[in-house]
XYZ file of C-alpha atoms in Angstrom:
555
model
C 16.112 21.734 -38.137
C 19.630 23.839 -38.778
C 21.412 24.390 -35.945
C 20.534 27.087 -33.495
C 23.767 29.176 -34.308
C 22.246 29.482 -37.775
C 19.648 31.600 -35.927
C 22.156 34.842 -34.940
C 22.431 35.025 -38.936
C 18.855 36.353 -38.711
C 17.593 36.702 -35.383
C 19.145 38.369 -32.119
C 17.917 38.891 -28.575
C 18.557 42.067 -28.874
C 16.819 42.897 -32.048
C 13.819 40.339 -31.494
C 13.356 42.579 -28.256
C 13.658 46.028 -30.417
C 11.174 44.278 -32.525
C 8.680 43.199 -29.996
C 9.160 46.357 -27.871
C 8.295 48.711 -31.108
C 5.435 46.173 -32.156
C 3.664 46.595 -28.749
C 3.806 43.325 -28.314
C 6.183 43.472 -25.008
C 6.463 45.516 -22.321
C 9.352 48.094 -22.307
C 10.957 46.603 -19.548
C 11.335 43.718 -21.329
C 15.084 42.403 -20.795
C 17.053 40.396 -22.852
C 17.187 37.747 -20.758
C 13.735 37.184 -20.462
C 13.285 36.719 -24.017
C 16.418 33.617 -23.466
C 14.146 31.246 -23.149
C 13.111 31.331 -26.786
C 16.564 30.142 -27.593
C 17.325 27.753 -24.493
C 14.116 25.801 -23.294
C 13.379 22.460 -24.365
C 11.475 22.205 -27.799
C 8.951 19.186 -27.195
C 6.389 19.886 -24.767
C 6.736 18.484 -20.938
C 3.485 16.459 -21.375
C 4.074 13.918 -24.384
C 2.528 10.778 -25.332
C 6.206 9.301 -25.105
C 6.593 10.456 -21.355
C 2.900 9.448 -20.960
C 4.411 5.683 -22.405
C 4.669 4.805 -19.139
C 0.819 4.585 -18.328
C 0.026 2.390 -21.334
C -1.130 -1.109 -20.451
C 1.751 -3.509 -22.041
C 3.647 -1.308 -19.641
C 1.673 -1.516 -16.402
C 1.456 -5.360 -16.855
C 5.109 -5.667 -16.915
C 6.035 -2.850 -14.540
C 7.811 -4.904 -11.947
C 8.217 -2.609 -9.014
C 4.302 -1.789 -9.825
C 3.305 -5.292 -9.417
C 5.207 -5.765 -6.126
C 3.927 -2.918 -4.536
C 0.459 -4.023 -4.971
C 0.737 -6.756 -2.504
C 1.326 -3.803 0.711
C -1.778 -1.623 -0.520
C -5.877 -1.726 -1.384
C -5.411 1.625 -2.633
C -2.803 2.302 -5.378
C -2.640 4.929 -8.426
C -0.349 6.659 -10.031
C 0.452 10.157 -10.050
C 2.545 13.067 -11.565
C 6.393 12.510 -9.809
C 6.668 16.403 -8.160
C 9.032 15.741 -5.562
C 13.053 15.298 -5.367
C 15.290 16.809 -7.897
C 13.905 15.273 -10.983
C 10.514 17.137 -10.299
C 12.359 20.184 -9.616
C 13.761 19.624 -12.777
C 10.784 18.463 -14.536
C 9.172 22.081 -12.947
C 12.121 24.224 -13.971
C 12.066 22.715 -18.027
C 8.163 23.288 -18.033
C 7.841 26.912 -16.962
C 10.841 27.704 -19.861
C 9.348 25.721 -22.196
C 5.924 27.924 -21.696
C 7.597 31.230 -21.382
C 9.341 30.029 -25.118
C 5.541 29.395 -26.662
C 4.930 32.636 -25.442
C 7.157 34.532 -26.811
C 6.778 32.342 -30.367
C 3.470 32.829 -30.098
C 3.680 36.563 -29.708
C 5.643 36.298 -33.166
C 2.564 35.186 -34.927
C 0.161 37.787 -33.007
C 0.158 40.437 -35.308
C -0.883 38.323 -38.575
C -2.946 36.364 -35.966
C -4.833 39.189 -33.812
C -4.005 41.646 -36.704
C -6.659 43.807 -38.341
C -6.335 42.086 -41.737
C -6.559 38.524 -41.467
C -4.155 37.438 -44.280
C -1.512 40.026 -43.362
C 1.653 38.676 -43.416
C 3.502 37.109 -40.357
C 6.200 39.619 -40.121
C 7.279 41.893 -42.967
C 10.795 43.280 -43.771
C 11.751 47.118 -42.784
C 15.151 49.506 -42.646
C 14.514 48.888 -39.342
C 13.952 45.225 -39.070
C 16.107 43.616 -41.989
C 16.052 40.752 -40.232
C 12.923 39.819 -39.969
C 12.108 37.523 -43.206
C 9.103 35.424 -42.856
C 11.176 32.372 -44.667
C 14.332 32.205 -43.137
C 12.601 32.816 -40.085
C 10.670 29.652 -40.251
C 13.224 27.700 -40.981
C 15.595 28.907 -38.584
C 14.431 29.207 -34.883
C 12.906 26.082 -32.917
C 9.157 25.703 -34.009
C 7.892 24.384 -30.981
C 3.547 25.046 -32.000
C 4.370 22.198 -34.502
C 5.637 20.124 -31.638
C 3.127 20.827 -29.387
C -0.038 20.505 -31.712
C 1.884 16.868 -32.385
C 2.024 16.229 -29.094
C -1.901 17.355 -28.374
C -3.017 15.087 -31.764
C -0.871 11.849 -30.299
C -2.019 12.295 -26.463
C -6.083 12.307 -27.719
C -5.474 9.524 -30.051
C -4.614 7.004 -27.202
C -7.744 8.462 -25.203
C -10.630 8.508 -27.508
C -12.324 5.358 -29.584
C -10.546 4.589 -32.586
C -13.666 5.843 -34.989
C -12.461 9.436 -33.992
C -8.597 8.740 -35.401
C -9.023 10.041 -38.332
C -11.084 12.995 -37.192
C -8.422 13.666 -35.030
C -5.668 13.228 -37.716
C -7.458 16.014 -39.728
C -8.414 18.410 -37.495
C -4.548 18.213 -36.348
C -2.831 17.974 -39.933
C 0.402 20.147 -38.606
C 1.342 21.354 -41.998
C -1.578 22.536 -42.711
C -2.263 24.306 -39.339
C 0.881 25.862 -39.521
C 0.267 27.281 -42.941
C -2.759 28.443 -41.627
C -1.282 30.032 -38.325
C 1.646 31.929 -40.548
C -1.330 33.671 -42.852
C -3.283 34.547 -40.221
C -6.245 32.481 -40.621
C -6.347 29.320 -37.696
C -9.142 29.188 -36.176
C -7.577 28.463 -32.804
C -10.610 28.399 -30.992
C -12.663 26.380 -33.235
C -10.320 23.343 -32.971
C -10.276 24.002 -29.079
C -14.115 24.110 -28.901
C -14.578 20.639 -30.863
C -12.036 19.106 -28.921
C -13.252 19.936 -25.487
C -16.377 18.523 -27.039
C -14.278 15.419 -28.151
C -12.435 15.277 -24.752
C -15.777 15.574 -22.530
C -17.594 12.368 -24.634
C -14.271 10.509 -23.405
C -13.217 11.659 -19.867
C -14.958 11.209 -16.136
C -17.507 13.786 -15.693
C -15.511 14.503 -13.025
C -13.215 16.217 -14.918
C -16.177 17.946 -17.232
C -14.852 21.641 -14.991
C -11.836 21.692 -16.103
C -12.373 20.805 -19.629
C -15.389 23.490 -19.727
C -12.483 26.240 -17.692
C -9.545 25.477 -20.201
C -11.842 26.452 -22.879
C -13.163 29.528 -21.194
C -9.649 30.144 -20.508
C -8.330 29.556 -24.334
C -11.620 31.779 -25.210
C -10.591 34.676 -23.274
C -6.573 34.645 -24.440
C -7.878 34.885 -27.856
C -10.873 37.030 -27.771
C -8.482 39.665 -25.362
C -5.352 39.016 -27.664
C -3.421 38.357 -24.210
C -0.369 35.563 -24.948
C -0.010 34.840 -21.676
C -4.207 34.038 -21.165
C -3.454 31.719 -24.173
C -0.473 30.299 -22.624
C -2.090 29.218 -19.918
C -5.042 27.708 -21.387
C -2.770 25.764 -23.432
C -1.245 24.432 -20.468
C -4.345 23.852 -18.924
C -5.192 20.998 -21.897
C -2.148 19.489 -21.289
C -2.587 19.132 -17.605
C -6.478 17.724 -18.419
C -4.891 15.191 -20.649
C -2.240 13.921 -17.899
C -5.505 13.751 -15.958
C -6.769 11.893 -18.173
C -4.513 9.670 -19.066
C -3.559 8.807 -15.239
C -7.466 7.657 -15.074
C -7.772 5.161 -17.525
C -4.041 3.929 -15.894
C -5.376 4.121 -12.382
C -8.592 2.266 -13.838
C -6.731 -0.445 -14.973
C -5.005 -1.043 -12.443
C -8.102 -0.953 -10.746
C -9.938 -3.963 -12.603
C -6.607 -5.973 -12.853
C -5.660 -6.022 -9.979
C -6.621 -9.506 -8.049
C -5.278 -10.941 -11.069
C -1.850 -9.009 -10.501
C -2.092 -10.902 -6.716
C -2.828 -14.132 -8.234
C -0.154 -14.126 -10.524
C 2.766 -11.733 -8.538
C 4.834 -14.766 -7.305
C 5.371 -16.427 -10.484
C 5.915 -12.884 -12.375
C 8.585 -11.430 -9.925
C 10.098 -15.005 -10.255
C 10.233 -14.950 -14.509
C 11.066 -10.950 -13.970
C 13.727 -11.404 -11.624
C 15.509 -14.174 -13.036
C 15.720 -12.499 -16.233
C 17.064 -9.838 -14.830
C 20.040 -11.755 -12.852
C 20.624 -13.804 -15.991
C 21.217 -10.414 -17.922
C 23.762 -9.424 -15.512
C 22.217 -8.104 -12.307
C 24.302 -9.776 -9.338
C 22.939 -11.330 -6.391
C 25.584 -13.250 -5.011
C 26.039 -10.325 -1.926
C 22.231 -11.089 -1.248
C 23.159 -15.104 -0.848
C 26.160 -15.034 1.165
C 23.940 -12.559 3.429
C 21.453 -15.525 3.516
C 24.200 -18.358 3.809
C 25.911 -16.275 7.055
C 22.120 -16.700 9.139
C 23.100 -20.087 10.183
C 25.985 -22.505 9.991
C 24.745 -25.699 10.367
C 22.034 -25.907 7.585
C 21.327 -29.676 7.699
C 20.443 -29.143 11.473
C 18.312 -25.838 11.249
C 15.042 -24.586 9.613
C 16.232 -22.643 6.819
C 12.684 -20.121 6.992
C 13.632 -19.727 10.661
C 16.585 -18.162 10.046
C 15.801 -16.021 7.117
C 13.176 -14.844 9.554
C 15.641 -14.131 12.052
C 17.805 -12.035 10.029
C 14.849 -9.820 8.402
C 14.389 -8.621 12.329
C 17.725 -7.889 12.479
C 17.974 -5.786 9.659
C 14.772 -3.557 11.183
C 16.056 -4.008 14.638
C 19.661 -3.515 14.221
C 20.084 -0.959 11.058
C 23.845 -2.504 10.474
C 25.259 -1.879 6.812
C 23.121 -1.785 3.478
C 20.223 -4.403 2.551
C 20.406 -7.148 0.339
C 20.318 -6.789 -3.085
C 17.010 -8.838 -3.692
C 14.667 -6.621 -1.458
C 15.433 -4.000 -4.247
C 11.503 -3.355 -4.485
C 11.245 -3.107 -0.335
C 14.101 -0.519 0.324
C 11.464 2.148 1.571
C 9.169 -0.109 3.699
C 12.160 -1.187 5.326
C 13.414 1.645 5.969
C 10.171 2.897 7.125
C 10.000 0.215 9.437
C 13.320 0.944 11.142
C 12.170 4.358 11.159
C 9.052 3.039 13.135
C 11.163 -0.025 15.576
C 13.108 3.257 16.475
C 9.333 5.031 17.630
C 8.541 1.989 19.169
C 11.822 2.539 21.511
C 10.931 5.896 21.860
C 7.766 4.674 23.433
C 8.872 2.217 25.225
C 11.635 4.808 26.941
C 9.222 6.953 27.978
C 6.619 4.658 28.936
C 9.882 3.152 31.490
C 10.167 6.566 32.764
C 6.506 7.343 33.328
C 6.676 4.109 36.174
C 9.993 5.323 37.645
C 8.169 8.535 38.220
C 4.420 7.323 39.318
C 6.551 5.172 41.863
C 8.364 8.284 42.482
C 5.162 9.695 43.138
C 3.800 6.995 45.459
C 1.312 5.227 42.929
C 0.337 1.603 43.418
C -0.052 -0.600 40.690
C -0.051 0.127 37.253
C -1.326 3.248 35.626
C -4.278 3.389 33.676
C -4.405 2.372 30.220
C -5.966 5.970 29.236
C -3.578 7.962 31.305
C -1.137 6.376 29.771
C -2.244 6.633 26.239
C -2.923 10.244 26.564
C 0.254 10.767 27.665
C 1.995 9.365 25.172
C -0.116 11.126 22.462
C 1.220 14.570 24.260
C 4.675 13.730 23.939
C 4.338 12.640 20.181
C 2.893 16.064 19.645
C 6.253 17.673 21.686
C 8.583 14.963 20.112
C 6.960 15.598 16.194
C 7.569 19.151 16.740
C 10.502 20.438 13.885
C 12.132 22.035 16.877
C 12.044 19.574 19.190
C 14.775 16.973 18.086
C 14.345 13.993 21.161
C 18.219 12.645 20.374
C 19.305 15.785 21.187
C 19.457 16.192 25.090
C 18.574 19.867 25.248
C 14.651 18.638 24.217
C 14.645 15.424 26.781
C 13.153 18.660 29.389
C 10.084 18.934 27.921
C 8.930 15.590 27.352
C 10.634 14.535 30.643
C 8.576 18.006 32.218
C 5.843 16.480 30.466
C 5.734 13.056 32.141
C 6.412 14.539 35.855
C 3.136 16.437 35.267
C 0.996 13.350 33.989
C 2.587 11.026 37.312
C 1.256 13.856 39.024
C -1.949 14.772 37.726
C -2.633 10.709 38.147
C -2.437 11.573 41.966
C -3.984 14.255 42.154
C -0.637 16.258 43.160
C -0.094 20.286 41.684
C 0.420 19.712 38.510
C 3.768 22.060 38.251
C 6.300 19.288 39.665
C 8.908 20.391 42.336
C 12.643 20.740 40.794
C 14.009 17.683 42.301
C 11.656 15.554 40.962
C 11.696 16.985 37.650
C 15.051 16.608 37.116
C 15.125 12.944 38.363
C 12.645 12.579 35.426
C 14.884 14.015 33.207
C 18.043 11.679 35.043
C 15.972 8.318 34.104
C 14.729 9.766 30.322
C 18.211 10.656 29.594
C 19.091 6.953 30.101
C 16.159 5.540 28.693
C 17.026 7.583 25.699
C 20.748 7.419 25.476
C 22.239 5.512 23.038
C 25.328 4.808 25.306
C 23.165 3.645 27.946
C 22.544 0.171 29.858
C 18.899 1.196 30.414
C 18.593 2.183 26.705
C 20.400 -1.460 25.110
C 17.914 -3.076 28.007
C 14.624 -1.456 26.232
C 15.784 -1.886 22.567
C 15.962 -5.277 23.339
C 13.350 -6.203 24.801
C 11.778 -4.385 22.364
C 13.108 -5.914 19.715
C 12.495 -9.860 21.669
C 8.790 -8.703 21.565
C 8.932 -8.130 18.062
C 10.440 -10.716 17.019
C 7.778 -12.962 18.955
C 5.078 -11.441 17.049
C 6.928 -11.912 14.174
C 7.203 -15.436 14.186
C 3.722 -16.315 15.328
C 2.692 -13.770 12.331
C 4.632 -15.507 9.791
C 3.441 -18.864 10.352
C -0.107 -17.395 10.435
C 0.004 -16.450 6.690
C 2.325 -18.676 5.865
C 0.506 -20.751 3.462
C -2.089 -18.320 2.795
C -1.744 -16.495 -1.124
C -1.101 -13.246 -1.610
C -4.858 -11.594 -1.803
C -5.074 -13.548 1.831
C -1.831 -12.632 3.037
C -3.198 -8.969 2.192
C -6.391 -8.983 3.961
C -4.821 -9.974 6.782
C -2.699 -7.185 6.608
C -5.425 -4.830 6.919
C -7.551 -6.682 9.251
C -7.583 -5.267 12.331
C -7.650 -3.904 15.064
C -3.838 -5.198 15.500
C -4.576 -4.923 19.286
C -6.740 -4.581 21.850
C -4.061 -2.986 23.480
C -2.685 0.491 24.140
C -0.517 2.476 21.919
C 2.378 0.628 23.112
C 0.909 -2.519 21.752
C -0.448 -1.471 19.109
C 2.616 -0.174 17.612
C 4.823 -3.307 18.233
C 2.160 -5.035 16.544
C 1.347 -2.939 13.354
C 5.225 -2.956 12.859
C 5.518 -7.220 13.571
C 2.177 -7.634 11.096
C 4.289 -5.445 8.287
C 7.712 -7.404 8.745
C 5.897 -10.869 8.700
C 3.926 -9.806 5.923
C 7.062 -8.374 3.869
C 9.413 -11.613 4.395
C 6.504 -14.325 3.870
C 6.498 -12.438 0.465
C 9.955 -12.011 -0.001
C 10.488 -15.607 0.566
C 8.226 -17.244 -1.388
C 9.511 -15.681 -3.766
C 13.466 -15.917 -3.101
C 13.515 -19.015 -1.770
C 13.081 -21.135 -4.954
C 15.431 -19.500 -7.306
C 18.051 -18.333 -4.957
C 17.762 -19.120 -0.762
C 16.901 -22.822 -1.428
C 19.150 -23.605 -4.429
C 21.866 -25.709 -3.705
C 25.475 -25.285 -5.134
C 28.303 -22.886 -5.458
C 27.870 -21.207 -8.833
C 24.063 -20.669 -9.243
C 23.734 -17.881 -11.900
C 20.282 -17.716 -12.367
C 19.868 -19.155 -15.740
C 17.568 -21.721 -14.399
C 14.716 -20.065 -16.245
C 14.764 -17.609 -19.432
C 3.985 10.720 -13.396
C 6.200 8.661 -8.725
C 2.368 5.914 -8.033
C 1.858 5.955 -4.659
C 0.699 3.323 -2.269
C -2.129 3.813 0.318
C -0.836 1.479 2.767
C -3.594 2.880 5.252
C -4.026 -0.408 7.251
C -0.355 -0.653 8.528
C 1.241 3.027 9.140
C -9.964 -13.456 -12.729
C -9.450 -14.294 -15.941
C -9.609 -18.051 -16.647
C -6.682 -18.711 -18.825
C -3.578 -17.949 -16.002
C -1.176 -17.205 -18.895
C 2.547 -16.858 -17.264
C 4.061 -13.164 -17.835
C 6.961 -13.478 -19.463
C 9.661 -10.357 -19.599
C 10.158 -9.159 -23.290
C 13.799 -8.709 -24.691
C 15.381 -5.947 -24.219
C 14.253 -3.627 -27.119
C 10.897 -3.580 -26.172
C 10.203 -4.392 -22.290
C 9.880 -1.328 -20.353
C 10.889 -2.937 -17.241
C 13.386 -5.096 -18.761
C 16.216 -3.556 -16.590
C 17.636 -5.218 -13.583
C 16.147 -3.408 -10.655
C 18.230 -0.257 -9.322
């Protein structure tokens, strides 16, 4: 295609609005700008079978961070990426891109929608010198082209191969395109056999929207409204995604206890490819070699164990290199050590204040489980931030008022005793505090207990054990309290098991100074609900560069 400063020799916004404007084919108020699109928006649809590449099989089976990620959940599929900038971004290209087809379209409308069917596309006038059906062509970006392409490649890696060539002639571009220009495709015909196509091929579950885009398509056409056809066209796109993420989530699906089988020794071949193409993980040793100094004396597993806690517990400096796939979980499970404080704070204050209160014993386990569940709700609240001091009232306000209840006391709490609530939450909850280093560690010494007896537990279990015992519960017979330090213990033992068997060969365990690794040569999301067979075992082996999608060393 000539460059798009070619274009101005034929074509202006301004006169490509005159044009539309005095062809009825635009509203009046019509700017310039919103015909810029036309010139500026991306020219291959936002759905392609390329950006679809990712959802094929070769690359599922080597998708590294994929395969990890199915040891932490029963339920994982992919999905379109919508969130953070690049969906923003991926949002912002598609609605341009469909406002250009528009406007293209509405080119084409009056030879399309026109009274005489083989009327030219657009004819020359005094008025309208520019407008040339020839250099027209050949000048702006022809994205229908592109976009019929894209529909023809998409259904070709969806339907049996006996429709290929069916395919490959109902979608012969050149052909459709001559068509479209004279005034004669039969837009609707090609969109009623492929819906036909489509629903021999997809879940019935998806038979509504199939039967809808058509209706939609139908009604753009049959009305002469662009922007109806626009969005049926977008529709089809969106049904093929749909599509395409079922037969991915499918396989995924049937292969997946083979994935388990096999994870160990394919994160082992992935990863050491990767660190023999460059990707460092020296940092990541020396972090392991600092755990203990007196290696012929100590258990080298205890250790490692020991210094997993402490990167939940203590949340010092940036993790390892090697738990590259396990940044988020352990994030997450700082995120939920630092709840488990939180409960433990206010479960301290609750007994200074039943004592307070002149209740003997302990409280009930259902008092205090309620409880807690009302100050999640006040502490979960956007507007109640519990590190700042000016919330501690109401969860402190809170407590006074279950301590009393439990006695049967007014349940408004006098002044002086609210505000020693508030006195003994404040230091419970202040980072600076005695009280405060006093409950994170003994939280943290509980955790790490469970931890350990954990750890050995699934030790020498395999992966598709170590993951049903993830998800068997209940955790605890406990109350909230306990059953939070235990979901987060079961998640930590059941991350560094994994993490070790399969570090500790090629890295923790090797001996030596100057071990390089050369030893050997649409956003899924994970349903980790429970915690928050082929015969021929063929060994995975990462492709070279040119071809392996996941070929990369891990970000």
């Amino acid at each position: 295609m000539p460059p798009l400063s070619r274009l101005d020799a034929y074509l202006t916004r301004e006169n490509l609005r005159e044009y539309l404007t005095a062809q009825g084919l635009c509203p009046l108020s019509t700017s310039i700008e919103d015909l810029e699109p036309f010139w500026s928006a991306i020219v291959e649809p936002p759905i392609t079978n390329e950006s679809l590449s990712e959802l094929d099989l070769v690359r599922i089976v080597y998708n590294a961070r994929l395969r990890h990620d199915l040891n932490f959940g029963h339920e994982i599929a992919f999905k379109p990426n919508t969130s953070g900038s690049r969906g923003l971004q991926k949002e912002q290209e598609g609605k341009q891109y469909w406002k250009a087809i528009m406007i293209e379209l509405q080119l084409y409308l009056r030879s399309w929608f026109g009274d005489c069917p083989r009327s030219p596309l657009l004819r020359p006038s005094k008025s309208y010198p520019w407008v040339w059906r020839p250099p027209l062509l050949h000048t702006v970006p022809q994205r229908l082209p592109r976009m019929l392409a894209a529909i023809r490649d998409i259904v070709k890696t969806l339907v049996p191969g006996i429709y290929w060539n069916a395919v490959d002639d109902r979608f012969d571009i050149a052909l459709r395109i001559q068509e479209l220009e004279n005034g004669v495709y039969d837009l609707l015909g090609l969109i009623s056999w492929l819906s036909q196509l489509l629903l021999k091929s997809c879940s019935p579950l998806r038979d509504a929207l199939v039967i809808e885009m058509v209706s939609t398509t139908r009604k753009g056409i049959v009305e002469k409204d662009t922007a109806v056809l626009v969005d049926g066209l977008k529709k089809l796109f969106d049904i093929l995604e749909t599509m395409k993420l079922d037969v991915a989530n499918h396989q995924i699906r049937y292969l997946r206890l083979y994935f388990l089988d096999d994870g160990i020794e394919f994160e082992q071949s992935y990863l050491l490819y990767c660190v023999a193409h460059g990707w460092s993980v020296s940092r990541a040793r020396c972090w392991f070699e600092a755990s203990y100094q007196h290696p012929e004396r100590e258990d080298p597993f205890l250790m490692f164990k020991e210094s997993v806690i402490a990167l939940v517990t203590e949340e010092k400096g940036e993790f390892p290199t090697t738990f590259c796939h396990d940044f988020d979980r352990l994030r997450a499970l700082q995120r939920d050590y630092r709840r488990c404080v939180f409960t433990a704070a206010c479960s301290t204050t609750f007994e200074n204040a039943l004592r307070r209160a002149k209740w003997e014993g302990d409280a009930p386990a259902d008092a205090r489980n309620q409880l807690l569940q009302r100050i999640y709700a006040i502490a979960e609240n956007p507007e109640a931030d519990t590190e700042e001091p000016i919330h501690w009232r109401s969860i402190a306000l809170e407590i006074s008022r279950g301590a009393l209840q439990l006695r049967s006391l007014p349940a408004l709490p006098q002044e002086a005793f609210e505000k020693a609530t508030e006195s003994n939450l404040g230091n419970a909850l202040g980072p600076a505090s005695t009280v405060h280093e006093g409950i994170r560690g003994r939280v943290r010494d509980e955790i790490g207990k469970m931890v350990h007896a954990e750890a050995e537990k699934i030790y020498d279990k395999s992966p598709r054990q170590m993951l049903e015992c993830l998800y068997a519960g209940p955790r605890s017979s406990g109350g909230v309290e306990e059953m939070e330090l235990a979901g987060v213990s079961k998640r930590v033992a059941h991350l560094l098991v994994l993490h070790w068997k399969v570090w500790a060969p090629i890295l923790y365990q090797q001996r030596g100074e100057s071990w390089t690794g050369e030893q050997e040569s649409y956003r899924w999301s994970v349903d980790e609900g429970g915690v928050t067979e082929t015969e021929t075992r063929q060994k995975l082996q990462p492709r070279s560069s040119s071809s392996s999608p996941s070929s990369s060393p891990p970000s």
